[in-house]
Short mmCIF file of C-alpha atoms in Angstrom, two decimals:
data_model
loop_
_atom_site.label_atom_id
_atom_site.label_comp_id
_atom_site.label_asym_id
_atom_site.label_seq_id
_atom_site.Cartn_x
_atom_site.Cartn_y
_atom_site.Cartn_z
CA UNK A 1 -143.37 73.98 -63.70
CA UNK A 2 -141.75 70.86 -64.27
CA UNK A 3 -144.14 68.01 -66.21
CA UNK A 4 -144.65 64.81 -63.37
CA UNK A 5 -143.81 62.85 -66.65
CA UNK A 6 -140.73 64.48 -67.37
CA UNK A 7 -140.10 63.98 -63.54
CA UNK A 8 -140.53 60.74 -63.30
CA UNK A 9 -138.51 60.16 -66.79
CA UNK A 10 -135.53 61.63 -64.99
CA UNK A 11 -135.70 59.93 -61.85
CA UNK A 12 -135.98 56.32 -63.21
CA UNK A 13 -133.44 56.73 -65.44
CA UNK A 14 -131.54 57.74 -62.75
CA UNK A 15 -132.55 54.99 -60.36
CA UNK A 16 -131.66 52.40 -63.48
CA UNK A 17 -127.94 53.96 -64.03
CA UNK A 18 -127.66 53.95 -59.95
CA UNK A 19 -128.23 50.25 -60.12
CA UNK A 20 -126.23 49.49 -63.22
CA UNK A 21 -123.07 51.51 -61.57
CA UNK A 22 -123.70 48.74 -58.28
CA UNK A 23 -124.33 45.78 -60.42
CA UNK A 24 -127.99 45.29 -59.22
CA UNK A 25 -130.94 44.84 -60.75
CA UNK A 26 -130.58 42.98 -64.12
CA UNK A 27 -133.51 40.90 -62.23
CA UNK A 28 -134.71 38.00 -64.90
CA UNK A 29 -138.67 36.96 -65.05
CA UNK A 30 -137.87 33.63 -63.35
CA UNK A 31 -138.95 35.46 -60.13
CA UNK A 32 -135.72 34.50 -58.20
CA UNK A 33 -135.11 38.42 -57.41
CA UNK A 34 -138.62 38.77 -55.88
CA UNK A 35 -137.68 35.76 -53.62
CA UNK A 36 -134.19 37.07 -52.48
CA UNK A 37 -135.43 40.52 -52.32
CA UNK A 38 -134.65 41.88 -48.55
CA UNK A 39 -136.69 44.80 -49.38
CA UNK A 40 -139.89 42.81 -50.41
CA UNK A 41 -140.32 43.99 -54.28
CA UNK A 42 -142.54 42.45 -56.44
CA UNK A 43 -141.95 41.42 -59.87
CA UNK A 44 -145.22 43.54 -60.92
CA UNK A 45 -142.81 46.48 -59.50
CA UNK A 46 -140.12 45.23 -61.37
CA UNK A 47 -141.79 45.12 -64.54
CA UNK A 48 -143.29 48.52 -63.98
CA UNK A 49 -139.76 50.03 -63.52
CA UNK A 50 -138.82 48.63 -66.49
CA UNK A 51 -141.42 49.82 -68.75
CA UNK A 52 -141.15 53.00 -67.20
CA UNK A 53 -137.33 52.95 -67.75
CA UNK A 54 -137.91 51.64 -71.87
CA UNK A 55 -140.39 54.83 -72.18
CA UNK A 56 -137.82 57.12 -70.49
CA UNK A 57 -134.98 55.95 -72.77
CA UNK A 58 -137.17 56.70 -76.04
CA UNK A 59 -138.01 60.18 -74.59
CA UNK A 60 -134.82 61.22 -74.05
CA UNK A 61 -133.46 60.61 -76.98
CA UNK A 62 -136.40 62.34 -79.01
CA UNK A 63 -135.52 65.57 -76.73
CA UNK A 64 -132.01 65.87 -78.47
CA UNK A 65 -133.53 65.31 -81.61
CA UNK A 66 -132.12 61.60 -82.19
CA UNK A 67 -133.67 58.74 -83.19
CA UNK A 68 -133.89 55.99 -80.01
CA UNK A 69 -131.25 53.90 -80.75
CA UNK A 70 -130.97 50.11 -79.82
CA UNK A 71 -128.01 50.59 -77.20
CA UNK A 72 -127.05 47.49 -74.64
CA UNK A 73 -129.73 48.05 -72.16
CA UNK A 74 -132.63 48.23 -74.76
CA UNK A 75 -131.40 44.91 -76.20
CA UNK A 76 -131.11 43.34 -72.90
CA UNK A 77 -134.25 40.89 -71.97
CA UNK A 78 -133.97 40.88 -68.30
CA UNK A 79 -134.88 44.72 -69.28
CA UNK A 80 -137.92 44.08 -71.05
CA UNK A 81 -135.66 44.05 -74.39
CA UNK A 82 -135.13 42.06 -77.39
CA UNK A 83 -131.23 40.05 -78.15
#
């Protein structure tokens, strides 16, 4: 039986590289996306996404046996990131 965590793992990183392949998404905490939104989602959703997304990253990479490594998403701070 699959693990929900694993499940949801998968399916936001694969909601985050879906958006990164249509250029959408890099939202920024000014809340301009929230405003312009036609579907209505909050920041607090936002920020969610993207924690859930940071946590994802780290697990996957500890599954192949690798240390996470800072790649250009994980440095990004519209991502929750550091530059």
């Amino acid at each position: 039986m699959i693990d929900v965590r694993q499940s949801l793992e998968r399916r936001v990183l694969s909601m985050v590289a879906r958006m990164d392949e249509e250029g959408f998404g890099n939202c920024t905490w000014h809340g301009e996306c929230q405003a312009a939104c036609p579907k209505s989602i909050s920041i607090d959703t936002i920020a969610l996404m993207n924690h859930e997304w940071l946590r994802a990253s780290i697990a996957s990479q500890r599954e192949v046996g690798r240390e996470p490594k800072a790649d250009a998403q994980s440095q990004d701070p519209e991502r929750g990131g550091t530059a």
